[in-house]
Coordinates of C-alpha atoms and ligand atoms in Angstrom, one line a residue:
M1 CA 149.1 -154.6 183.4
P2 CA 146.8 -151.7 182.5
D3 CA 143.4 -152.6 180.9
K4 CA 142.8 -152.7 177.2
L5 CA 141.2 -149.4 176.6
K6 CA 140.9 -149.3 172.9
Q7 CA 138.9 -151.2 170.3
L8 CA 139.8 -151.4 166.6
A9 CA 137.5 -148.5 165.7
D10 CA 139.3 -146.3 168.2
L11 CA 142.7 -146.7 166.5
R12 CA 144.0 -143.5 165.0
S13 CA 145.0 -145.4 161.8
Q14 CA 141.4 -146.3 161.2
R15 CA 140.7 -142.6 160.4
W16 CA 142.8 -143.2 157.3
L17 CA 141.9 -146.8 156.5
A18 CA 138.3 -147.6 157.6
P19 CA 135.9 -145.1 155.9
D20 CA 134.1 -146.1 152.8
D21 CA 135.0 -143.1 150.8
M22 CA 137.3 -142.3 147.9
R23 CA 140.2 -140.9 150.1
S24 CA 140.4 -144.0 152.3
F25 CA 140.1 -146.1 149.2
A26 CA 143.3 -144.4 148.0
H27 CA 145.0 -145.1 151.3
R28 CA 144.2 -148.8 151.2
Q29 CA 145.0 -148.9 147.5
R30 CA 148.5 -147.4 148.1
L31 CA 149.3 -149.9 150.8
Q32 CA 148.3 -152.7 148.5
Q33 CA 150.5 -151.1 145.9
M34 CA 153.4 -152.1 148.2
G35 CA 152.3 -155.7 148.2
L36 CA 150.4 -155.6 151.5
R37 CA 147.2 -157.6 151.8
R38 CA 144.1 -155.8 153.2
E39 CA 144.2 -158.2 156.2
E40 CA 147.7 -157.0 157.1
F41 CA 146.7 -153.4 157.9
M42 CA 142.9 -153.2 158.3
T43 CA 142.6 -154.9 161.6
R44 CA 146.0 -154.2 163.4
P45 CA 147.6 -151.3 165.1
V46 CA 150.0 -149.5 162.7
I47 CA 153.4 -149.0 164.3
G48 CA 155.9 -146.5 163.1
I49 CA 159.6 -147.4 163.7
V50 CA 161.4 -144.1 163.7
N51 CA 164.9 -145.1 162.9
T52 CA 167.9 -142.8 163.0
W53 CA 170.1 -145.3 161.2
S54 CA 172.4 -144.0 158.3
D55 CA 175.5 -145.0 156.5
L56 CA 177.3 -142.0 158.1
S57 CA 176.1 -142.7 161.7
P58 CA 178.7 -145.1 163.1
C59 CA 177.1 -145.5 166.5
H60 CA 173.9 -146.6 164.7
A61 CA 175.5 -148.8 162.1
H62 CA 173.6 -151.9 163.3
M63 CA 170.2 -150.2 163.7
R64 CA 168.9 -151.1 160.2
E65 CA 169.3 -154.7 161.1
R66 CA 167.9 -154.2 164.5
A67 CA 164.8 -152.7 163.0
E68 CA 164.1 -156.1 161.5
A69 CA 164.0 -157.5 165.1
V70 CA 161.7 -154.7 166.1
K71 CA 159.4 -155.6 163.2
R72 CA 159.4 -159.3 164.2
G73 CA 158.2 -158.4 167.7
I74 CA 155.5 -156.1 166.3
L75 CA 154.2 -158.8 163.9
M76 CA 154.3 -161.4 166.7
A77 CA 152.0 -159.2 168.8
G78 CA 149.6 -158.5 166.0
G79 CA 150.7 -155.1 164.8
M80 CA 151.8 -153.9 161.4
P81 CA 155.3 -152.2 161.3
F82 CA 156.4 -149.5 159.0
E83 CA 160.0 -148.2 159.2
L84 CA 160.3 -144.4 159.0
P85 CA 163.9 -143.1 158.4
A86 CA 164.6 -139.9 160.4
M87 CA 167.5 -137.6 160.5
S88 CA 170.5 -139.4 161.7
L89 CA 172.8 -137.4 164.0
G90 CA 176.1 -139.2 164.2
E91 CA 177.8 -137.0 166.8
V92 CA 181.3 -136.9 165.4
M93 CA 180.5 -136.5 161.7
V94 CA 177.7 -133.9 161.6
K95 CA 178.9 -130.3 161.4
P96 CA 178.8 -127.7 162.6
T97 CA 177.3 -129.5 165.6
T98 CA 174.5 -132.1 166.1
M99 CA 173.1 -129.8 168.8
I100 CA 171.8 -127.4 166.2
Y101 CA 169.9 -130.3 164.6
R102 CA 168.4 -131.8 167.8
N103 CA 165.4 -129.6 167.4
L104 CA 165.1 -130.5 163.8
L105 CA 164.9 -134.2 164.6
A106 CA 162.3 -133.4 167.3
I107 CA 160.2 -131.5 164.7
E108 CA 160.7 -134.3 162.2
T109 CA 159.7 -137.0 164.7
E110 CA 156.6 -135.1 165.8
E111 CA 155.5 -134.4 162.3
L112 CA 156.2 -137.9 161.0
L113 CA 154.0 -139.3 163.8
R114 CA 151.3 -136.7 163.3
S115 CA 151.0 -136.7 159.5
L116 CA 150.9 -140.5 159.0
P117 CA 148.4 -143.2 160.1
I118 CA 150.5 -144.2 163.1
D119 CA 149.0 -145.7 166.3
G120 CA 152.2 -146.1 168.2
A121 CA 156.0 -145.6 167.7
V122 CA 159.2 -147.3 168.4
L123 CA 162.0 -144.7 168.7
M124 CA 165.4 -146.0 167.6
G125 CA 168.3 -143.8 168.7
G126 CA 171.2 -143.5 171.1
C127 CA 173.9 -141.3 169.8
D128 CA 173.8 -138.2 171.9
K129 CA 171.2 -135.9 170.3
T130 CA 169.0 -138.6 168.8
T131 CA 167.6 -139.6 172.2
P132 CA 166.3 -136.2 173.3
G133 CA 165.4 -135.3 169.7
L134 CA 163.2 -138.4 169.3
L135 CA 161.7 -138.2 172.7
M136 CA 160.9 -134.5 172.5
G137 CA 159.1 -135.0 169.2
A138 CA 157.2 -138.1 170.5
L139 CA 156.1 -136.3 173.7
S140 CA 154.6 -133.5 171.6
A141 CA 152.9 -136.0 169.3
D142 CA 151.7 -137.9 172.5
L143 CA 151.2 -141.3 170.9
P144 CA 152.2 -144.5 172.7
C145 CA 155.9 -144.8 172.2
I146 CA 158.8 -147.0 173.4
F147 CA 162.5 -146.1 173.1
V148 CA 165.0 -148.6 171.8
P149 CA 168.6 -147.6 172.7
A150 CA 171.4 -148.4 170.2
G151 CA 173.5 -149.8 173.1
P152 CA 177.1 -149.0 173.9
M153 CA 180.0 -150.3 171.8
L154 CA 182.3 -153.0 173.0
S155 CA 185.3 -152.3 175.2
D156 CA 188.8 -152.0 173.8
R157 CA 192.3 -152.1 175.3
H158 CA 195.6 -150.4 174.4
R159 CA 198.9 -151.5 176.0
G160 CA 197.0 -153.6 178.5
Q161 CA 194.7 -150.7 179.6
V162 CA 191.0 -150.3 179.0
V163 CA 190.4 -147.4 176.6
G164 CA 187.1 -145.8 176.0
A165 CA 185.6 -143.6 173.2
G166 CA 186.2 -139.9 173.6
T167 CA 187.7 -139.9 177.1
H168 CA 191.0 -141.6 176.0
T169 CA 191.1 -139.8 172.7
K170 CA 191.5 -136.6 174.7
K171 CA 194.0 -138.2 177.1
F172 CA 196.2 -139.5 174.2
W173 CA 195.9 -136.2 172.3
D174 CA 197.3 -134.3 175.3
E175 CA 200.2 -136.7 175.5
Y176 CA 200.8 -136.4 171.8
V177 CA 200.8 -132.6 172.0
A178 CA 203.1 -132.7 175.0
G179 CA 205.5 -134.8 172.9
N180 CA 205.0 -138.0 175.0
L181 CA 203.5 -140.0 172.2
E182 CA 205.1 -140.8 168.8
Q183 CA 203.1 -140.2 165.6
P184 CA 203.0 -143.9 164.5
E185 CA 201.3 -144.8 167.8
W186 CA 198.9 -141.8 167.6
I187 CA 197.9 -142.9 164.1
S188 CA 197.5 -146.5 165.2
L189 CA 195.0 -145.3 167.7
E190 CA 192.6 -144.3 165.0
A191 CA 191.6 -147.9 164.8
R192 CA 191.2 -148.3 168.5
M193 CA 188.8 -147.2 171.2
T194 CA 185.8 -147.4 168.9
R195 CA 185.8 -151.2 168.5
A196 CA 182.4 -151.9 167.1
P197 CA 179.1 -150.3 166.2
G198 CA 177.3 -148.8 169.2
T199 CA 177.3 -145.6 171.2
C200 CA 180.3 -144.4 173.2
N201 CA 181.3 -146.9 175.8
T202 CA 182.1 -144.2 178.4
M203 CA 179.4 -142.4 180.5
G204 CA 179.2 -139.7 177.8
T205 CA 176.0 -138.0 176.7
A206 CA 174.7 -141.1 174.9
S207 CA 174.7 -143.5 177.8
T208 CA 173.7 -140.7 180.2
M209 CA 170.6 -139.8 178.1
T210 CA 169.5 -143.4 177.3
S211 CA 169.8 -144.2 181.1
I212 CA 167.8 -141.1 182.0
V213 CA 165.1 -142.0 179.5
E214 CA 165.0 -145.6 181.0
A215 CA 164.7 -144.2 184.5
M216 CA 161.8 -142.0 183.3
G217 CA 160.1 -145.2 182.1
F218 CA 160.5 -145.0 178.3
T219 CA 162.4 -148.3 177.7
L220 CA 162.0 -151.9 178.7
P221 CA 163.9 -152.4 182.1
G222 CA 167.6 -152.8 181.6
A223 CA 167.5 -152.0 177.9
T224 CA 170.1 -149.1 177.9
S225 CA 173.1 -150.9 179.2
I226 CA 173.0 -153.9 176.8
P227 CA 176.0 -153.8 174.5
A228 CA 175.0 -153.1 170.9
M229 CA 176.7 -156.2 169.6
D230 CA 175.2 -158.6 172.2
S231 CA 172.5 -160.9 171.0
A232 CA 170.5 -159.7 174.1
H233 CA 170.3 -156.4 172.3
T234 CA 168.5 -158.0 169.3
R235 CA 166.1 -159.8 171.7
M236 CA 165.4 -156.5 173.5
C237 CA 164.6 -154.9 170.1
S238 CA 162.1 -157.7 169.4
A239 CA 160.6 -157.4 172.9
S240 CA 160.2 -153.7 172.5
G241 CA 158.4 -154.2 169.2
E242 CA 156.1 -156.7 170.9
R243 CA 155.4 -154.4 173.7
I244 CA 154.4 -151.3 171.7
V245 CA 151.4 -153.1 170.3
G246 CA 150.1 -153.7 173.8
M247 CA 150.8 -150.1 174.6
V248 CA 148.6 -149.0 171.8
W249 CA 145.6 -151.1 173.0
E250 CA 146.2 -149.8 176.5
D251 CA 146.4 -146.3 175.2
L252 CA 149.6 -145.9 177.3
K253 CA 150.7 -142.6 175.8
P254 CA 153.3 -140.4 177.4
S255 CA 150.8 -137.9 178.9
R256 CA 149.4 -140.7 181.1
F257 CA 152.7 -141.5 182.8
F258 CA 155.3 -138.8 182.1
I259 CA 155.0 -136.7 185.3
R260 CA 157.3 -134.6 187.4
A261 CA 158.2 -137.6 189.6
A262 CA 159.3 -139.5 186.5
V263 CA 161.5 -136.6 185.5
E264 CA 163.0 -136.6 189.0
N265 CA 163.7 -140.3 188.7
G266 CA 165.7 -139.5 185.6
I267 CA 167.7 -136.8 187.5
V268 CA 168.5 -139.2 190.4
A269 CA 169.9 -141.7 187.8
Y270 CA 171.8 -138.9 186.1
M271 CA 173.6 -137.9 189.2
A272 CA 174.4 -141.5 190.3
L273 CA 175.8 -142.2 186.9
G274 CA 178.2 -139.2 187.0
G275 CA 176.5 -138.3 183.7
S276 CA 177.2 -135.8 181.1
T277 CA 176.7 -132.0 181.6
N278 CA 174.8 -132.0 178.3
A279 CA 172.0 -133.9 180.0
A280 CA 171.1 -130.8 182.0
I281 CA 170.1 -129.1 178.8
H282 CA 168.3 -132.1 177.3
T283 CA 166.5 -133.1 180.5
I284 CA 165.0 -129.6 180.8
A285 CA 164.0 -129.7 177.1
I286 CA 162.4 -133.2 177.4
A287 CA 160.6 -132.2 180.6
G288 CA 159.3 -129.1 179.0
R289 CA 157.7 -131.1 176.1
G290 CA 155.9 -133.1 178.8
N291 CA 154.6 -129.9 180.5
V292 CA 157.1 -130.3 183.4
D293 CA 158.7 -127.0 184.0
L294 CA 162.2 -127.9 185.1
T295 CA 164.9 -125.5 186.2
L296 CA 168.6 -125.9 186.9
D297 CA 168.0 -125.2 190.5
E298 CA 165.5 -128.1 190.7
I299 CA 168.0 -130.4 189.1
A300 CA 170.5 -129.4 191.8
R301 CA 167.9 -129.9 194.5
V302 CA 166.8 -133.3 193.3
G303 CA 170.4 -134.4 192.7
A304 CA 171.7 -133.1 196.1
N305 CA 173.5 -135.7 198.2
I306 CA 173.4 -138.3 195.5
P307 CA 176.9 -139.6 195.1
V308 CA 178.4 -141.0 191.9
L309 CA 177.9 -144.8 192.1
A310 CA 178.8 -145.8 188.5
D311 CA 182.5 -146.3 188.2
V312 CA 182.6 -145.5 184.5
F313 CA 184.8 -143.0 182.6
P314 CA 185.1 -140.0 182.8
S315 CA 184.1 -139.9 186.4
G316 CA 185.3 -143.4 187.1
A317 CA 187.6 -146.0 185.6
R318 CA 185.5 -148.6 183.7
L319 CA 183.4 -148.9 180.6
M320 CA 179.7 -149.5 179.8
E321 CA 180.4 -153.2 179.2
D322 CA 181.5 -153.5 182.9
F323 CA 178.4 -151.6 183.9
Y324 CA 176.3 -154.1 182.0
Y325 CA 178.0 -157.1 183.7
A326 CA 177.3 -155.4 187.0
G327 CA 173.5 -155.4 186.3
G328 CA 173.2 -152.2 184.3
L329 CA 170.8 -149.5 185.2
P330 CA 168.4 -151.7 187.3
A331 CA 171.3 -152.5 189.6
L332 CA 172.2 -148.8 189.9
L333 CA 168.5 -147.8 190.6
S334 CA 168.2 -150.6 193.2
E335 CA 170.9 -148.9 195.2
L336 CA 168.9 -145.7 195.0
K337 CA 165.3 -146.8 195.9
P338 CA 164.8 -144.5 198.8
R339 CA 165.5 -141.6 196.5
L340 CA 163.2 -142.7 193.7
S341 CA 159.4 -142.5 193.2
L342 CA 158.8 -146.2 192.8
D343 CA 155.1 -145.8 191.8
C344 CA 156.0 -144.2 188.5
M345 CA 154.7 -146.2 185.5
S346 CA 157.0 -147.6 182.8
V347 CA 156.3 -148.5 179.2
N348 CA 156.0 -152.2 180.2
G349 CA 152.8 -151.3 182.1
K350 CA 154.5 -151.9 185.5
T351 CA 155.8 -149.4 188.0
L352 CA 159.4 -148.7 188.6
G353 CA 159.1 -150.4 191.9
D354 CA 157.7 -153.6 190.3
N355 CA 160.5 -153.6 187.8
L356 CA 163.2 -153.3 190.4
A357 CA 161.6 -156.0 192.5
A358 CA 161.6 -158.3 189.5
F359 CA 165.3 -157.5 188.9
E360 CA 166.2 -158.2 192.5
A361 CA 164.2 -161.4 192.5
G362 CA 166.2 -162.6 189.6
Q363 CA 169.9 -163.6 189.6
R364 CA 171.1 -160.2 190.4
P365 CA 174.8 -159.8 189.3
Q366 CA 177.2 -158.7 192.0
N367 CA 180.0 -156.4 190.9
E368 CA 180.8 -153.7 193.3
D369 CA 183.6 -152.5 191.1
A370 CA 181.4 -151.0 188.3
I371 CA 178.3 -150.1 190.4
R372 CA 179.1 -149.2 193.9
P373 CA 176.8 -149.3 196.9
L374 CA 175.8 -146.1 198.6
N375 CA 178.3 -146.6 201.4
N376 CA 181.2 -146.9 199.0
P377 CA 180.6 -144.3 196.2
V378 CA 183.1 -143.4 193.4
T379 CA 182.9 -139.8 194.6
E380 CA 180.9 -138.2 197.4
G381 CA 180.5 -135.0 195.4
A382 CA 177.7 -134.3 193.0
A383 CA 178.0 -135.1 189.3
L384 CA 176.6 -131.7 188.4
G385 CA 177.3 -128.4 190.0
V386 CA 174.9 -125.5 189.3
L387 CA 176.5 -122.1 189.5
R388 CA 175.2 -118.6 189.7
G389 CA 176.9 -115.2 190.1
N390 CA 177.5 -112.0 188.4
L391 CA 179.1 -113.9 185.5
A392 CA 176.1 -116.3 185.1
P393 CA 172.9 -114.7 186.3
S394 CA 170.8 -117.4 184.6
G395 CA 173.2 -120.2 185.6
A396 CA 176.1 -122.3 184.5
V397 CA 177.1 -125.9 185.2
I398 CA 180.3 -127.9 186.0
K399 CA 180.9 -131.6 186.5
P400 CA 182.8 -131.8 189.8
S401 CA 183.2 -135.6 189.6
A402 CA 185.3 -135.2 186.4
A403 CA 187.2 -132.0 187.6
S404 CA 190.3 -131.4 189.6
P405 CA 189.5 -131.0 193.3
H406 CA 192.1 -128.3 193.8
L407 CA 190.4 -126.1 191.1
L408 CA 186.8 -126.3 192.5
K409 CA 187.6 -123.3 194.6
H410 CA 189.8 -121.0 192.5
R411 CA 190.6 -117.4 191.8
G412 CA 192.6 -116.5 188.7
R413 CA 193.3 -114.0 186.0
A414 CA 191.1 -114.3 182.9
L415 CA 192.5 -114.9 179.4
V416 CA 189.6 -114.2 177.1
F417 CA 189.1 -115.5 173.6
D418 CA 186.3 -113.9 171.5
S419 CA 185.9 -116.8 169.2
I420 CA 187.0 -120.4 168.6
A421 CA 189.0 -119.2 165.6
E422 CA 190.9 -116.7 167.9
M423 CA 191.5 -119.4 170.5
N424 CA 192.8 -121.9 167.9
A425 CA 195.2 -119.3 166.5
Q426 CA 196.6 -118.3 169.9
I427 CA 196.3 -121.1 172.4
H428 CA 199.6 -122.9 171.6
A429 CA 201.7 -119.8 170.9
P430 CA 205.0 -120.0 172.8
D431 CA 204.6 -116.4 174.1
L432 CA 201.0 -116.8 175.3
D433 CA 200.7 -115.0 178.6
V434 CA 199.4 -117.9 180.7
D435 CA 200.2 -120.0 183.7
A436 CA 198.5 -122.9 185.5
D437 CA 196.3 -120.5 187.5
T438 CA 195.0 -118.6 184.5
V439 CA 191.3 -118.9 183.8
L440 CA 190.8 -119.6 180.1
V441 CA 187.6 -118.0 178.9
L442 CA 185.9 -118.6 175.5
R443 CA 182.8 -116.7 174.5
G444 CA 180.7 -116.9 171.3
G445 CA 180.1 -120.6 171.8
G446 CA 176.4 -120.4 172.9
P447 CA 173.2 -121.4 171.2
I448 CA 173.0 -118.1 169.2
G449 CA 176.6 -117.1 169.1
A450 CA 178.3 -120.2 167.6
P451 CA 175.4 -120.9 166.6
G452 CA 174.3 -124.3 167.9
M453 CA 176.4 -124.4 171.2
P454 CA 179.1 -126.8 170.0
E455 CA 181.3 -128.8 172.3
W456 CA 184.1 -126.2 172.5
G457 CA 184.0 -125.9 176.3
N458 CA 186.9 -128.3 177.0
L459 CA 189.4 -125.6 175.9
P460 CA 192.8 -127.1 175.1
I461 CA 195.6 -126.7 177.7
P462 CA 198.3 -124.5 176.1
K463 CA 201.1 -126.6 174.7
K464 CA 203.8 -125.0 176.9
L465 CA 201.8 -125.8 180.0
L466 CA 201.2 -129.4 178.8
A467 CA 205.0 -129.7 178.4
A468 CA 205.4 -128.5 181.9
G469 CA 203.1 -131.2 183.2
V470 CA 199.9 -129.2 183.6
R471 CA 196.8 -131.4 182.7
D472 CA 193.9 -129.2 183.9
M473 CA 193.0 -125.6 184.3
L474 CA 189.8 -123.7 185.1
R475 CA 188.0 -123.0 181.8
I476 CA 184.8 -121.1 181.3
S477 CA 182.6 -120.8 178.3
D478 CA 179.0 -120.4 177.0
A479 CA 179.6 -123.6 175.0
R480 CA 179.1 -127.3 175.9
M481 CA 181.6 -130.1 176.5
S482 CA 181.6 -133.7 175.3
G483 CA 180.1 -135.9 177.9
T484 CA 183.1 -138.2 177.4
H485 CA 185.6 -135.4 178.4
Y486 CA 186.8 -134.3 181.7
G487 CA 188.5 -131.3 183.4
T488 CA 187.5 -128.3 185.4
C489 CA 185.3 -126.7 182.8
V490 CA 182.4 -124.3 183.6
L491 CA 179.9 -124.6 180.8
H492 CA 176.6 -123.3 179.5
V493 CA 177.1 -119.8 181.0
A494 CA 173.8 -118.1 180.6
P495 CA 172.8 -115.7 179.2
E496 CA 175.5 -116.4 176.6
A497 CA 177.8 -113.6 175.4
A498 CA 176.0 -113.2 172.0
A499 CA 172.7 -112.6 174.0
G500 CA 174.4 -109.9 176.0
G501 CA 175.2 -112.0 179.1
P502 CA 178.0 -110.6 181.4
L503 CA 180.4 -113.1 179.8
A504 CA 180.5 -110.5 176.9
L505 CA 181.8 -107.8 179.3
I506 CA 184.9 -109.4 180.8
R507 CA 188.4 -108.6 179.6
T508 CA 191.7 -110.4 179.8
G509 CA 193.2 -109.6 183.2
D510 CA 189.9 -109.5 185.1
I511 CA 189.9 -111.7 188.2
I512 CA 187.4 -114.5 188.1
E513 CA 186.4 -116.5 191.2
L514 CA 184.8 -120.0 191.2
D515 CA 183.4 -121.6 194.3
V516 CA 181.6 -124.8 193.4
E517 CA 180.6 -125.7 196.9
A518 CA 179.0 -122.2 197.3
G519 CA 177.5 -122.5 193.8
R520 CA 179.2 -119.2 192.7
L521 CA 180.8 -117.9 189.6
D522 CA 181.8 -114.2 189.7
V523 CA 184.1 -111.7 188.1
L524 CA 185.5 -109.4 190.7
L525 CA 184.2 -106.1 189.2
S526 CA 182.0 -103.6 190.7
V527 CA 178.4 -103.1 189.6
E528 CA 179.4 -99.7 188.3
E529 CA 182.2 -101.1 186.2
L530 CA 180.0 -103.8 184.7
A531 CA 177.3 -101.2 183.9
S532 CA 179.8 -98.9 182.3
R533 CA 181.1 -101.7 180.1
R534 CA 177.6 -102.7 179.2
E535 CA 177.0 -99.1 177.9
S536 CA 179.7 -99.6 175.3
W537 CA 178.9 -103.2 174.4
R538 CA 177.5 -103.8 171.0
A539 CA 176.0 -107.2 170.0
P540 CA 178.2 -109.0 167.5
P541 CA 176.8 -108.9 164.0
K542 CA 174.8 -112.0 163.2
A543 CA 176.4 -114.2 160.6
R544 CA 174.5 -114.5 157.4
Q545 CA 172.2 -117.5 157.8
R546 CA 169.5 -119.1 155.8
G547 CA 167.0 -121.8 156.1
Y548 CA 166.8 -123.9 159.2
I549 CA 169.9 -122.3 160.8
R550 CA 168.1 -118.9 160.6
L551 CA 165.0 -120.4 162.2
Y552 CA 167.3 -121.8 164.9
V553 CA 169.0 -118.6 165.7
D554 CA 165.8 -116.7 165.8
H555 CA 163.9 -119.1 168.1
V556 CA 166.4 -121.1 170.2
T557 CA 166.2 -120.5 174.0
Q558 CA 169.2 -120.3 176.3
A559 CA 170.9 -123.3 177.9
D560 CA 169.0 -122.9 181.2
K561 CA 165.7 -123.3 179.3
G562 CA 166.9 -126.4 177.4
C563 CA 167.7 -124.8 174.0
D564 CA 164.3 -125.8 172.7
F565 CA 162.5 -123.5 170.3
D566 CA 160.3 -121.0 171.9
F567 CA 157.4 -122.1 169.8
L568 CA 157.8 -125.8 170.6
A569 CA 158.4 -125.9 174.3
G570 CA 155.5 -126.9 176.6
F571 CA 152.7 -129.4 176.0
E572 CA 149.5 -128.8 173.9
E573 CA 146.9 -131.4 173.2
P574 CA 147.8 -132.7 169.8
V575 CA 145.6 -131.7 167.0
E576 CA 144.8 -134.5 164.5
P577 CA 145.3 -133.5 160.8
P578 CA 142.1 -133.3 158.8
I579 CA 141.8 -136.1 156.3
F580 CA 140.6 -134.7 153.0
Ligands
FES601 FE1 177.8 -141.5 169.0 FE2 179.5 -140.9 171.1 S1 179.8 -140.4 169.0 S2 177.6 -141.9 171.1

């Protein structure tokens, strides 16, 4: 355990509370206005619980109640908790896309922590963008912080088969469109697959990101896999509250332990989980806030030769509850010890190596079905393929473990859609000129073009091909794809079309070539032809935007840079607000 470095007078909150002046009198007075006694806040660390609960955030429906458990732990350890509601980004409900608001949550988190008398923070999130949003903000604020994941929802079954959020919605939808599923059954499925509060129970973006954050050292060991509705989840919340108080006294702030090796531990976990492609963007953004300059090529390098060990949808065939029974993330990381930096520090004050040793010394669950050993992986291939070529000079990604092997090396004729509206209007037309070898291309789905880079990248298979039994095609876009989805989808093409990337120049009928093993994505056009098309290309007019969206469009970086704002990326020593 690190030494206690701070005394009461060193606490940040004491700047607000301790001085014998009129301003501090007002601070103490206003806390007493809420019924607090002087003794409750004058001699204790003040802990902010940044909670992304809301009534319209189904994955976080239990988080208001869980905040009470966090408070219990804080009080037990001698801290004083204050709950701070923050923007709640329920993935499915928020339009046009939660991605556009990830940076707003990061700003809100940073400014909440900076502007208030907070000594340490508990970050409560889990639904996709809440995890990176909270952590990016907390890294910039650089106060001791601990992440409390919402936990995955419970498993469900349909007709005797396990069904998981997102992944099976897509499977059932394709069967419904193909005419293989009657409407009453389709409607009955609205009440299935999302059985209880908690994050998606597949290895979508939520569980990928919370697991990466755990592997980086920001949660208590094993926290991310605990099902939301398990009483162990409530106990983890209380334990996290208890621990943050110790972190404040130890001054265990992110800048003391968030280093490149911790980021690389997160990448190793990401690959072995068969995690979401979205994590490539978020991991780069999180690393950037911690002053770790991370590129797609480095993710590919660190992730090379790490097979998928988690047998969880969409790369595998099980759900997060099974992953938990198999030992959760500590069991997975135990399989990967030779690839991890075991001396990285975690929020519990111990190294990753210490934490894994403690896990292994306990009653380690054995379930090779959900977490495979290295000699029996789910797939040998990487969970993330990084591509470059004349169609993606700054990079693009694909998830080979959730793609069709026969399409990973493919050459086909492009069918290009300029917008999501155009695609929706045409994709199911009976006379659409398309076959199973066609490459569907969507542009205008990037950070600037959409704007906000929505999850449009899993373009629908045309109805006439579904009816003919086709279930996958090569699809390419500058958009993202839900982490719960699957298919041979090249995503995050950068630079995006709206920023003048080569994706803007291709036309229906051009031949596109993908070679995942070689890391290539090219359009078979000469340099001269591409140059001539660029001559006549004009940037699409920017849609009229106001407020935050205008700020976003003007300052968002491309996918290979993490889509952070250009004025927020990187680390600067936090500047304390003056107290007047
Ligand atoms: Fe919230 Fe999937 S919709 S985690």
